[in-house]
């Protein structure tokens, strides 16, 4: 059984067609005036233009055709020709029952699933993650879950930044600080047959803290001092040529960083199917460059090799893709192009989403155009799903009080601390064991961060305000978890008393509203999917909690007579399942109690 909106949409569309209106005008939307109607259609206005008749006359003819439909309790005309539809209670009850009986609570499956690759998080070796990476992780994780849930075959890839100039900077900085490491690098570089997978004791002394400390200094020196920069570039080229010393040391950097990152991602409820690095695309580059050359796409430009991607009619001039720099090294864009090829060979995705900061829009436009020109992906199969920034109260991308980049691990700890405080204030979870309390605090923290992010349309920037994010009231993650936990405890009580859910009937307005809200799930999923915008789903979760809250206040459950009681219990059970499902698709887990 499809959702009410779509079913009514088809009926209204057919009625419009019968009076001669062009296809598509009869679109049905949720009513702007819920006090008057459940759904509405503004099609008479559009049809009036096409048919040259007054809109009210057209609306009248459409209404007459709809009048006998048993699914409708009322259909009338408002203002210049708005058609208002009120759904019959029995029909709402039947739909609610179908949702209750469906393990997916009314969510459909895609008719034509695709293989979809999602590129998100994009953390880098040594460079600390900033808020852009946080937003990417939250958005990408949600899209991965949503796309998979609707039926696509999805792979999520972390696209680890492990291969650029910053690697040369780090190799140099570590060697400068530690002569023993420098000597070992030199010794291994002179041994061309050295095993590249070996573990070298001296290198194992390098820790993440060392990299964190050395990288910012080295980056600053590289900016200020051309000689230092040249050396870093040379070391990068050495690494990319797999000089054993540079390469084995680099593997240590990548390993220590990855361990720490995976731990942080896990606490955030973010996981990847693939943890590929930019370095994994490197072996494909020589053949790719040859292929691009054979296709006549490469142009020599002052010693570098580029692809011109500008098109006639572009609003701004797009720079070319730099494929091989004048020093002969592969660039960020080269790696992205080779990664497209790599993914084509291993998974052949029909669609690829890059959940990356809006500030990289040009980069992706350039890479995508080059990929289409080279035939590495069909036109339109690559999409940059950009997002705005998370700002501090100063309106600039969020920084710590000391002005540094906030590290993900610190952010998580800070958020958990706030969650513990709030739980204590609200006297929640205090009767539980310390482990159980900590688990709840962790879930509340993740819910607060993720919901605060995902409730905004991704293109919008928002202000980081932990106090607001963490409130148990208002449109927040903790509020939604609290509502879900309340229902869980209600259901436990019902179970203990032997009360079971039964057939759904609709009597009270609050029952009606709750059922109509349950019905809107599929539309929210479709919108979030089509627009790559989980905020539609976040909005739905919030509306559901609100509708439940009103229902719970107006409609006693345990005290009602048996048939009503079991119907209401069925509504509550279904709402909880749908809410948990929606939250899960946002990447948010719900505790059992609080
Ligand atoms: N590592 C990059 C950065 O920190 C983000 C990677 C985004 N993904 C991609 N395929 N380029 O800016």
Coordinates of C-alpha atoms and ligand atoms in Angstrom, one line a residue:
X1 CA 0.0 0.0 0.0
X2 CA 1.6 3.3 -1.1
X3 CA 1.4 6.4 1.1
X4 CA -1.8 8.4 1.2
X5 CA -0.4 11.4 -0.5
X6 CA 0.6 9.4 -3.5
X7 CA -2.7 7.5 -3.7
X8 CA -4.7 10.7 -3.5
X9 CA -2.3 12.3 -5.9
X10 CA -3.1 9.7 -8.5
X11 CA -6.9 10.2 -8.0
X12 CA -6.6 13.9 -8.3
X13 CA -4.3 13.7 -11.3
X14 CA -6.9 11.4 -13.0
X15 CA -9.7 13.8 -12.2
X16 CA -7.7 16.7 -13.7
X17 CA -6.9 14.6 -16.8
X18 CA -10.6 13.8 -17.2
X19 CA -11.5 17.5 -17.4
X20 CA -8.8 18.0 -20.0
X21 CA -6.0 19.5 -17.9
X22 CA -2.4 18.9 -19.0
X23 CA -0.6 16.1 -17.2
X24 CA 1.2 16.9 -13.9
X25 CA -0.9 19.8 -12.8
X26 CA -2.9 17.8 -10.2
X27 CA 0.0 17.5 -7.7
X28 CA -1.2 16.9 -4.1
X29 CA 0.7 18.4 -1.2
X30 CA 0.2 18.3 2.5
X31 CA -2.3 21.0 3.5
X32 CA -1.1 24.5 4.6
X33 CA -4.1 24.6 6.8
X34 CA -4.2 21.4 8.8
X35 CA -7.3 22.7 10.6
X36 CA -9.2 22.6 7.3
X37 CA -7.8 19.7 5.4
X38 CA -5.1 17.0 5.3
X39 CA -4.0 17.5 1.7
X40 CA -4.5 20.1 -1.0
X41 CA -4.1 20.6 -4.7
X42 CA -3.4 23.9 -6.4
X43 CA -3.7 22.5 -9.8
X44 CA -6.8 24.4 -10.9
X45 CA -4.7 27.6 -11.1
X46 CA -2.2 26.0 -13.5
X47 CA -4.9 24.3 -15.5
X48 CA -6.8 27.5 -15.8
X49 CA -4.0 29.1 -17.8
X50 CA -3.8 26.0 -20.1
X51 CA -7.5 25.6 -20.6
X52 CA -8.5 29.3 -20.7
X53 CA -11.2 28.8 -18.1
X54 CA -11.7 30.3 -14.6
X55 CA -9.8 28.2 -12.0
X56 CA -12.9 27.9 -9.8
X57 CA -14.9 26.2 -12.7
X58 CA -12.1 23.7 -13.2
X59 CA -11.8 23.0 -9.5
X60 CA -15.6 22.5 -9.4
X61 CA -15.4 19.9 -12.2
X62 CA -12.5 18.1 -10.5
X63 CA -14.3 18.1 -7.1
X64 CA -17.4 16.6 -8.7
X65 CA -15.4 13.7 -10.0
X66 CA -13.7 13.1 -6.6
X67 CA -16.9 13.4 -4.6
X68 CA -17.8 9.7 -4.5
X69 CA -14.3 8.5 -3.6
X70 CA -14.7 6.4 -0.4
X71 CA -11.2 7.3 0.7
X72 CA -12.2 10.9 1.2
X73 CA -14.3 12.3 4.0
X74 CA -14.6 15.7 2.4
X75 CA -13.4 17.6 -0.7
X76 CA -14.1 21.3 -1.3
X77 CA -12.9 24.4 -2.8
X78 CA -11.3 27.4 -1.1
X79 CA -10.3 30.8 -2.3
X80 CA -9.7 31.1 -6.1
X81 CA -9.7 27.4 -6.6
X82 CA -7.6 25.5 -4.1
X83 CA -8.9 22.0 -3.6
X84 CA -8.9 20.8 0.0
X85 CA -9.0 17.1 0.7
X86 CA -10.0 15.5 4.0
X87 CA -9.1 11.8 4.3
X88 CA -11.7 9.4 5.7
X89 CA -10.8 8.0 9.2
X90 CA -11.2 4.4 8.1
X91 CA -8.8 4.9 5.2
X92 CA -6.2 6.5 7.6
X93 CA -6.7 3.6 9.9
X94 CA -6.1 1.1 7.1
X95 CA -2.9 2.9 6.1
X96 CA -1.7 3.0 9.7
X97 CA -2.4 -0.7 10.0
X98 CA -0.4 -1.4 6.8
X99 CA 2.5 0.7 8.3
X100 CA 2.3 -1.2 11.5
X101 CA 2.4 -4.5 9.7
X102 CA 5.4 -3.5 7.6
X103 CA 8.9 -4.1 9.0
X104 CA 9.9 -1.0 7.1
X105 CA 7.1 1.0 8.6
X106 CA 5.8 2.2 5.2
X107 CA 9.1 2.9 3.5
X108 CA 9.3 1.6 0.0
X109 CA 12.2 0.1 -2.0
X110 CA 13.6 1.8 -5.0
X111 CA 12.3 0.4 -8.3
X112 CA 15.7 0.7 -9.9
X113 CA 18.5 0.3 -7.4
X114 CA 22.0 1.4 -8.4
X115 CA 25.6 0.7 -7.3
X116 CA 26.5 3.9 -5.4
X117 CA 29.9 4.9 -4.1
X118 CA 30.0 7.5 -1.3
X119 CA 33.3 9.3 -0.7
X120 CA 33.2 11.0 2.7
X121 CA 35.2 12.1 5.8
X122 CA 38.4 12.4 3.8
X123 CA 40.7 12.6 6.8
X124 CA 44.4 13.2 6.3
X125 CA 47.6 11.7 7.7
X126 CA 48.8 13.9 10.5
X127 CA 46.8 17.0 9.6
X128 CA 44.2 17.2 12.3
X129 CA 40.6 16.8 11.3
X130 CA 38.7 20.1 11.2
X131 CA 35.0 20.8 11.3
X132 CA 34.7 20.2 7.5
X133 CA 35.7 16.6 8.1
X134 CA 33.2 16.3 10.9
X135 CA 30.3 17.6 8.7
X136 CA 31.4 15.3 5.9
X137 CA 31.5 12.3 8.2
X138 CA 28.1 13.0 9.6
X139 CA 26.5 13.7 6.2
X140 CA 28.2 10.9 4.4
X141 CA 27.4 8.3 7.1
X142 CA 23.7 9.3 6.9
X143 CA 23.6 9.2 3.1
X144 CA 25.3 5.8 3.1
X145 CA 22.6 4.4 5.5
X146 CA 19.8 6.1 3.6
X147 CA 20.8 5.0 0.2
X148 CA 21.4 1.4 1.4
X149 CA 18.1 1.4 3.2
X150 CA 16.2 2.4 0.1
X151 CA 17.8 -0.5 -1.8
X152 CA 21.0 0.7 -3.5
X153 CA 24.1 -1.3 -3.3
X154 CA 26.4 1.2 -1.4
X155 CA 30.1 1.4 -0.6
X156 CA 31.3 4.1 1.7
X157 CA 35.0 5.0 1.3
X158 CA 37.0 7.2 3.7
X159 CA 39.4 8.4 0.9
X160 CA 42.3 8.8 3.3
X161 CA 44.5 11.8 2.4
X162 CA 47.9 10.0 2.6
X163 CA 49.8 10.9 -0.5
X164 CA 50.4 14.6 -1.1
X165 CA 53.0 17.3 -0.3
X166 CA 52.2 17.1 3.4
X167 CA 53.9 13.6 3.5
X168 CA 57.2 15.1 2.2
X169 CA 56.9 17.8 4.9
X170 CA 56.5 15.3 7.6
X171 CA 59.3 13.0 6.4
X172 CA 61.6 16.0 6.5
X173 CA 60.5 17.2 9.9
X174 CA 60.7 13.8 11.5
X175 CA 64.2 13.2 10.1
X176 CA 65.4 16.7 11.2
X177 CA 64.3 16.0 14.7
X178 CA 65.6 12.4 15.0
X179 CA 69.0 11.7 13.5
X180 CA 68.5 7.9 14.1
X181 CA 65.5 7.9 11.9
X182 CA 67.2 10.1 9.3
X183 CA 70.1 7.6 9.2
X184 CA 67.7 4.7 8.9
X185 CA 65.8 6.4 6.0
X186 CA 69.1 7.0 4.2
X187 CA 70.3 3.5 4.7
X188 CA 67.0 2.0 3.4
X189 CA 66.8 4.4 0.5
X190 CA 70.2 3.1 -0.6
X191 CA 68.9 -0.5 -0.5
X192 CA 66.6 -0.7 -3.6
X193 CA 65.5 -4.3 -2.9
X194 CA 64.4 -3.6 0.7
X195 CA 61.1 -5.1 1.7
X196 CA 58.6 -2.3 1.6
X197 CA 56.2 -4.0 4.1
X198 CA 58.8 -4.5 6.8
X199 CA 58.4 -3.0 10.3
X200 CA 61.5 -0.9 11.2
X201 CA 62.0 -0.6 15.0
X202 CA 63.4 3.0 14.9
X203 CA 60.3 4.1 12.9
X204 CA 58.0 2.6 15.4
X205 CA 59.0 5.2 18.0
X206 CA 57.1 7.9 16.0
X207 CA 53.8 8.6 17.6
X208 CA 50.7 10.5 16.6
X209 CA 51.6 13.1 19.1
X210 CA 54.9 13.7 17.3
X211 CA 53.1 14.1 14.0
X212 CA 50.5 16.4 15.5
X213 CA 53.3 18.6 16.9
X214 CA 55.6 18.5 13.9
X215 CA 53.1 19.0 11.1
X216 CA 51.9 22.6 11.8
X217 CA 55.5 23.8 12.3
X218 CA 56.6 22.1 9.1
X219 CA 53.6 23.5 7.1
X220 CA 54.4 27.0 8.4
X221 CA 58.1 26.7 7.4
X222 CA 57.2 25.3 4.0
X223 CA 55.1 28.4 3.4
X224 CA 57.8 30.8 4.5
X225 CA 61.0 29.2 3.2
X226 CA 61.3 28.2 -0.5
X227 CA 64.3 25.9 0.2
X228 CA 62.4 24.0 2.9
X229 CA 59.4 23.7 0.5
X230 CA 61.6 22.4 -2.3
X231 CA 63.1 19.8 -0.1
X232 CA 59.6 18.7 1.0
X233 CA 58.6 18.4 -2.6
X234 CA 61.6 16.3 -3.4
X235 CA 60.9 14.0 -0.4
X236 CA 57.3 13.7 -1.7
X237 CA 58.6 12.7 -5.1
X238 CA 60.9 10.2 -3.4
X239 CA 58.0 8.7 -1.5
X240 CA 55.9 8.5 -4.6
X241 CA 58.8 6.7 -6.4
X242 CA 58.8 4.3 -3.4
X243 CA 62.3 5.0 -2.1
X244 CA 62.3 2.3 0.6
X245 CA 63.3 4.6 3.6
X246 CA 60.7 7.3 2.8
X247 CA 58.1 4.7 2.0
X248 CA 58.5 2.5 5.1
X249 CA 58.5 5.6 7.4
X250 CA 55.4 6.9 5.6
X251 CA 53.7 3.6 6.3
X252 CA 54.3 4.2 10.0
X253 CA 52.7 7.7 9.7
X254 CA 49.6 6.3 8.0
X255 CA 49.2 3.5 10.5
X256 CA 49.4 5.5 13.6
X257 CA 47.0 8.1 12.2
X258 CA 44.5 5.6 11.0
X259 CA 44.3 3.8 14.4
X260 CA 43.5 7.0 16.1
X261 CA 41.1 8.1 13.4
X262 CA 39.2 4.8 13.4
X263 CA 38.7 5.1 17.2
X264 CA 37.3 8.6 16.9
X265 CA 35.0 7.6 14.0
X266 CA 33.8 4.7 16.0
X267 CA 32.8 6.9 18.9
X268 CA 30.9 9.0 16.4
X269 CA 29.1 6.0 15.0
X270 CA 30.8 6.5 11.6
X271 CA 32.2 3.4 9.8
X272 CA 33.5 2.8 6.3
X273 CA 33.2 -0.2 4.0
X274 CA 36.5 0.8 2.4
X275 CA 39.4 2.6 3.9
X276 CA 41.3 3.4 0.7
X277 CA 43.9 6.0 0.6
X278 CA 45.0 8.5 -2.1
X279 CA 48.1 6.3 -2.3
X280 CA 46.0 3.4 -3.5
X281 CA 45.2 5.3 -6.7
X282 CA 48.9 6.0 -7.3
X283 CA 49.7 2.8 -9.2
X284 CA 47.0 3.6 -11.8
X285 CA 48.5 7.0 -12.6
X286 CA 51.2 6.1 -15.2
X287 CA 48.8 4.1 -17.4
X288 CA 46.1 6.8 -16.9
X289 CA 48.5 9.5 -18.1
X290 CA 49.3 7.5 -21.2
X291 CA 45.6 6.9 -21.8
X292 CA 44.8 10.6 -21.4
X293 CA 47.6 11.4 -23.8
X294 CA 46.4 8.8 -26.3
X295 CA 42.9 10.4 -26.2
X296 CA 44.5 13.8 -27.0
X297 CA 43.4 15.4 -23.8
X298 CA 46.8 16.4 -22.3
X299 CA 48.3 19.7 -23.1
X300 CA 51.8 20.8 -22.3
X301 CA 51.9 24.0 -20.2
X302 CA 55.2 25.4 -19.0
X303 CA 56.6 21.9 -18.2
X304 CA 53.4 20.7 -16.6
X305 CA 50.7 18.5 -18.3
X306 CA 47.1 19.7 -18.0
X307 CA 43.6 19.1 -19.3
X308 CA 41.6 22.1 -20.3
X309 CA 38.1 21.7 -19.0
X310 CA 36.6 25.2 -19.6
X311 CA 33.4 25.2 -21.7
X312 CA 31.8 27.8 -23.7
X313 CA 29.1 29.5 -21.7
X314 CA 30.8 28.9 -18.3
X315 CA 29.9 31.7 -16.0
X316 CA 33.4 31.8 -14.5
X317 CA 36.7 30.7 -15.9
X318 CA 37.5 27.2 -14.7
X319 CA 41.2 26.5 -14.4
X320 CA 42.5 23.3 -16.1
X321 CA 43.1 20.1 -14.3
X322 CA 46.8 19.8 -13.4
X323 CA 47.6 16.2 -14.1
X324 CA 51.4 16.2 -13.9
X325 CA 53.2 19.1 -12.2
X326 CA 56.4 20.5 -13.6
X327 CA 58.3 18.5 -11.0
X328 CA 56.7 15.4 -12.3
X329 CA 54.4 14.7 -9.3
X330 CA 50.8 13.7 -9.2
X331 CA 48.5 16.3 -7.7
X332 CA 45.3 16.2 -5.7
X333 CA 43.1 16.2 -8.8
X334 CA 45.3 13.5 -10.5
X335 CA 44.6 11.3 -7.5
X336 CA 40.9 11.9 -7.7
X337 CA 40.8 11.1 -11.4
X338 CA 42.8 7.9 -10.9
X339 CA 40.5 7.0 -8.0
X340 CA 37.5 7.3 -10.3
X341 CA 39.2 4.8 -12.6
X342 CA 40.1 2.5 -9.6
X343 CA 36.5 2.5 -8.5
X344 CA 35.3 1.8 -12.0
X345 CA 37.5 -1.2 -12.1
X346 CA 36.6 -2.6 -8.7
X347 CA 32.9 -1.7 -8.2
X348 CA 31.8 0.1 -11.4
X349 CA 29.5 2.5 -9.5
X350 CA 26.6 4.0 -11.4
X351 CA 26.6 7.0 -9.2
X352 CA 29.2 8.5 -6.9
X353 CA 28.6 11.0 -4.2
X354 CA 31.4 13.2 -2.8
X355 CA 30.3 14.6 0.6
X356 CA 32.9 17.3 0.8
X357 CA 33.0 20.9 1.9
X358 CA 31.4 23.4 -0.5
X359 CA 34.8 25.2 -0.7
X360 CA 36.0 22.4 -3.0
X361 CA 33.3 23.0 -5.6
X362 CA 35.7 24.0 -8.4
X363 CA 38.1 21.2 -7.7
X364 CA 35.3 18.6 -8.2
X365 CA 33.8 20.4 -11.3
X366 CA 37.3 20.3 -12.9
X367 CA 37.9 16.6 -12.0
X368 CA 34.4 15.5 -13.1
X369 CA 34.7 17.3 -16.5
X370 CA 38.0 15.6 -17.1
X371 CA 36.6 12.2 -16.1
X372 CA 33.6 12.7 -18.5
X373 CA 36.0 13.8 -21.3
X374 CA 38.1 10.7 -20.8
X375 CA 35.1 8.4 -20.6
X376 CA 35.9 7.3 -17.0
X377 CA 32.3 7.9 -15.9
X378 CA 29.1 8.7 -17.8
X379 CA 28.1 12.4 -17.8
X380 CA 26.2 13.1 -14.5
X381 CA 27.3 10.0 -12.7
X382 CA 29.6 12.0 -10.3
X383 CA 28.1 14.5 -7.9
X384 CA 29.7 16.8 -5.4
X385 CA 27.3 17.0 -2.5
X386 CA 28.7 20.1 -0.8
X387 CA 27.9 21.7 2.6
X388 CA 28.5 24.9 4.5
X389 CA 30.7 25.3 7.5
X390 CA 30.1 24.9 11.2
X391 CA 30.9 28.3 12.6
X392 CA 31.9 29.7 15.9
X393 CA 29.9 32.5 17.5
X394 CA 32.2 34.9 15.5
X395 CA 30.7 33.6 12.3
X396 CA 34.0 32.0 11.2
X397 CA 34.7 28.3 10.8
X398 CA 34.8 26.9 14.3
X399 CA 38.1 27.0 16.2
X400 CA 39.1 26.2 19.8
X401 CA 39.3 28.9 22.3
X402 CA 43.1 28.9 21.7
X403 CA 42.4 29.5 18.1
X404 CA 43.5 26.1 16.9
X405 CA 41.6 23.5 14.9
X406 CA 39.4 21.4 17.1
X407 CA 40.4 17.8 17.1
X408 CA 37.6 15.3 16.7
X409 CA 38.6 13.3 19.8
X410 CA 38.5 16.4 21.9
X411 CA 35.2 17.5 20.5
X412 CA 33.7 14.1 21.3
X413 CA 35.0 14.2 24.9
X414 CA 33.8 17.7 25.4
X415 CA 30.3 16.7 24.1
X416 CA 30.2 13.7 26.3
X417 CA 31.1 15.8 29.3
X418 CA 28.2 18.1 28.5
X419 CA 25.9 15.1 28.1
X420 CA 26.9 13.8 31.6
X421 CA 26.2 17.2 33.1
X422 CA 22.8 17.4 31.5
X423 CA 21.8 13.9 32.5
X424 CA 22.7 14.7 36.1
X425 CA 20.8 18.0 36.0
X426 CA 17.7 16.2 34.6
X427 CA 18.2 13.3 37.1
X428 CA 18.4 10.8 34.3
X429 CA 20.2 7.5 34.3
X430 CA 21.3 8.0 37.9
X431 CA 19.9 4.6 39.0
X432 CA 21.9 2.8 36.4
X433 CA 25.4 1.3 36.6
X434 CA 28.3 3.6 35.8
X435 CA 28.9 1.7 32.5
X436 CA 25.2 2.0 31.5
X437 CA 25.3 5.7 32.4
X438 CA 28.4 6.2 30.3
X439 CA 26.8 4.4 27.4
X440 CA 23.8 6.7 27.6
X441 CA 26.0 9.8 27.8
X442 CA 27.9 8.6 24.7
X443 CA 24.6 8.2 22.8
X444 CA 23.2 11.5 23.9
X445 CA 26.4 13.2 22.8
X446 CA 26.4 11.7 19.3
X447 CA 22.7 12.4 19.0
X448 CA 23.3 16.1 20.0
X449 CA 26.1 16.6 17.5
X450 CA 24.6 14.7 14.6
X451 CA 21.1 16.0 14.9
X452 CA 22.3 19.6 15.3
X453 CA 24.1 19.2 12.0
X454 CA 21.6 17.2 10.0
X455 CA 18.6 19.2 10.9
X456 CA 20.0 22.0 8.7
X457 CA 19.9 21.8 5.0
X458 CA 23.5 20.8 4.2
X459 CA 24.2 24.0 2.2
X460 CA 23.5 26.1 5.2
X461 CA 26.2 27.1 7.7
X462 CA 25.3 26.9 11.4
X463 CA 26.7 28.0 14.7
X464 CA 28.3 25.5 17.1
X465 CA 26.4 25.9 20.3
X466 CA 26.8 22.9 22.6
X467 CA 24.3 24.2 25.2
X468 CA 21.6 24.4 22.6
X469 CA 22.5 21.1 20.9
X470 CA 22.4 19.3 24.2
X471 CA 19.0 20.6 25.5
X472 CA 16.4 18.0 26.3
X473 CA 13.8 20.4 25.0
X474 CA 13.3 21.8 21.5
X475 CA 14.5 20.5 18.2
X476 CA 17.5 18.5 19.4
X477 CA 18.9 15.0 19.3
X478 CA 18.6 14.6 23.1
X479 CA 14.9 15.5 23.0
X480 CA 14.3 12.8 20.4
X481 CA 16.2 10.2 22.3
X482 CA 14.2 11.2 25.4
X483 CA 10.9 10.7 23.6
X484 CA 12.0 7.4 22.2
X485 CA 13.0 6.2 25.7
X486 CA 9.7 7.3 27.1
X487 CA 7.8 5.2 24.6
X488 CA 10.1 2.3 25.3
X489 CA 9.4 2.4 29.0
X490 CA 5.6 2.7 28.3
X491 CA 5.8 -0.4 26.1
X492 CA 7.7 -2.3 28.8
X493 CA 5.0 -1.5 31.2
X494 CA 2.3 -2.6 28.8
X495 CA 4.1 -5.8 28.2
X496 CA 4.6 -6.5 31.9
X497 CA 0.8 -6.0 32.3
X498 CA 0.1 -8.4 29.5
X499 CA -1.4 -5.7 27.2
X500 CA -0.7 -6.4 23.5
X501 CA -1.1 -4.2 20.4
X502 CA -4.3 -4.8 18.3
X503 CA -6.1 -3.5 15.2
X504 CA -5.7 0.2 14.7
X505 CA -8.8 2.4 14.7
X506 CA -8.9 6.2 14.5
X507 CA -11.1 8.2 16.7
X508 CA -9.4 11.2 18.3
X509 CA -7.8 14.0 16.2
X510 CA -4.4 13.3 17.9
X511 CA -4.6 9.7 16.7
X512 CA -5.4 10.9 13.2
X513 CA -2.4 13.3 13.3
X514 CA -0.1 10.7 14.5
X515 CA -1.2 8.3 11.7
X516 CA -0.9 10.9 9.1
X517 CA 2.6 11.7 10.3
X518 CA 3.6 8.0 10.1
X519 CA 2.3 8.1 6.5
X520 CA 4.6 11.0 5.6
X521 CA 7.8 8.9 6.2
X522 CA 8.1 7.7 2.7
X523 CA 7.8 11.2 1.3
X524 CA 10.5 12.4 3.7
X525 CA 12.8 9.5 2.7
X526 CA 12.3 10.2 -1.0
X527 CA 13.1 13.9 -0.5
X528 CA 16.2 13.2 1.6
X529 CA 17.4 10.7 -1.0
X530 CA 16.7 12.8 -4.1
X531 CA 18.2 16.0 -2.7
X532 CA 20.9 14.2 -0.8
X533 CA 19.5 16.2 2.1
X534 CA 19.0 14.2 5.4
X535 CA 17.4 17.3 7.0
X536 CA 14.1 16.1 5.4
X537 CA 14.5 13.0 7.5
X538 CA 15.5 14.9 10.6
X539 CA 12.4 17.1 10.2
X540 CA 10.3 14.0 9.9
X541 CA 11.8 12.5 13.1
X542 CA 11.0 15.7 15.0
X543 CA 7.4 15.9 13.7
X544 CA 6.9 12.3 14.7
X545 CA 8.1 12.9 18.2
X546 CA 5.8 16.0 18.4
X547 CA 2.8 14.2 17.1
X548 CA 3.4 11.4 19.6
X549 CA 3.8 13.9 22.4
X550 CA 0.4 15.4 21.6
X551 CA -1.2 12.0 21.2
X552 CA 0.2 10.8 24.5
X553 CA -1.2 13.8 26.3
X554 CA -4.6 13.6 24.7
X555 CA -5.1 9.8 24.5
X556 CA -4.6 7.7 27.6
X557 CA -3.3 4.3 26.7
X558 CA -3.3 2.0 29.6
X559 CA -6.5 3.5 31.1
X560 CA -8.5 3.2 27.9
X561 CA -11.0 0.4 27.2
X562 CA -9.4 -2.8 25.8
X563 CA -10.0 -2.3 22.0
X564 CA -8.9 1.4 22.1
X565 CA -6.0 0.5 24.4
X566 CA -4.6 -2.1 22.0
X567 CA -5.1 0.2 19.0
X568 CA -3.2 3.0 20.8
X569 CA -0.5 0.6 21.8
X570 CA -0.1 -0.4 18.2
X571 CA 0.2 3.2 17.2
X572 CA 2.8 3.8 19.9
X573 CA 4.8 0.7 18.9
X574 CA 4.8 1.7 15.3
X575 CA 5.8 5.2 16.0
X576 CA 8.7 4.0 18.1
X577 CA 9.9 1.7 15.3
X578 CA 9.7 4.4 12.7
X579 CA 11.4 6.9 15.0
X580 CA 14.3 4.6 15.7
X581 CA 14.6 3.7 12.1
X582 CA 14.6 7.4 11.1
X583 CA 17.2 8.2 13.8
X584 CA 19.3 5.2 12.7
X585 CA 19.3 6.5 9.1
X586 CA 20.7 9.8 10.6
X587 CA 23.4 7.7 12.2
X588 CA 21.9 8.1 15.7
X589 CA 21.5 5.2 18.1
X590 CA 18.8 5.1 20.8
X591 CA 19.4 3.8 24.3
X592 CA 16.9 1.4 26.0
X593 CA 16.5 3.6 29.0
X594 CA 17.7 6.9 30.6
Ligands
LIG1 N1 41.4 15.0 2.3 C1 40.7 16.0 1.7 C2 40.8 17.3 2.6 O1 41.1 17.2 3.7 C3 39.3 15.7 1.4 C4 39.0 14.6 0.5 C5 37.7 14.7 -0.2 N2 37.5 13.6 -1.2 C6 38.0 13.6 -2.4 N3 37.8 12.6 -3.1 N4 38.8 14.5 -2.8 O2 40.5 18.4 2.1

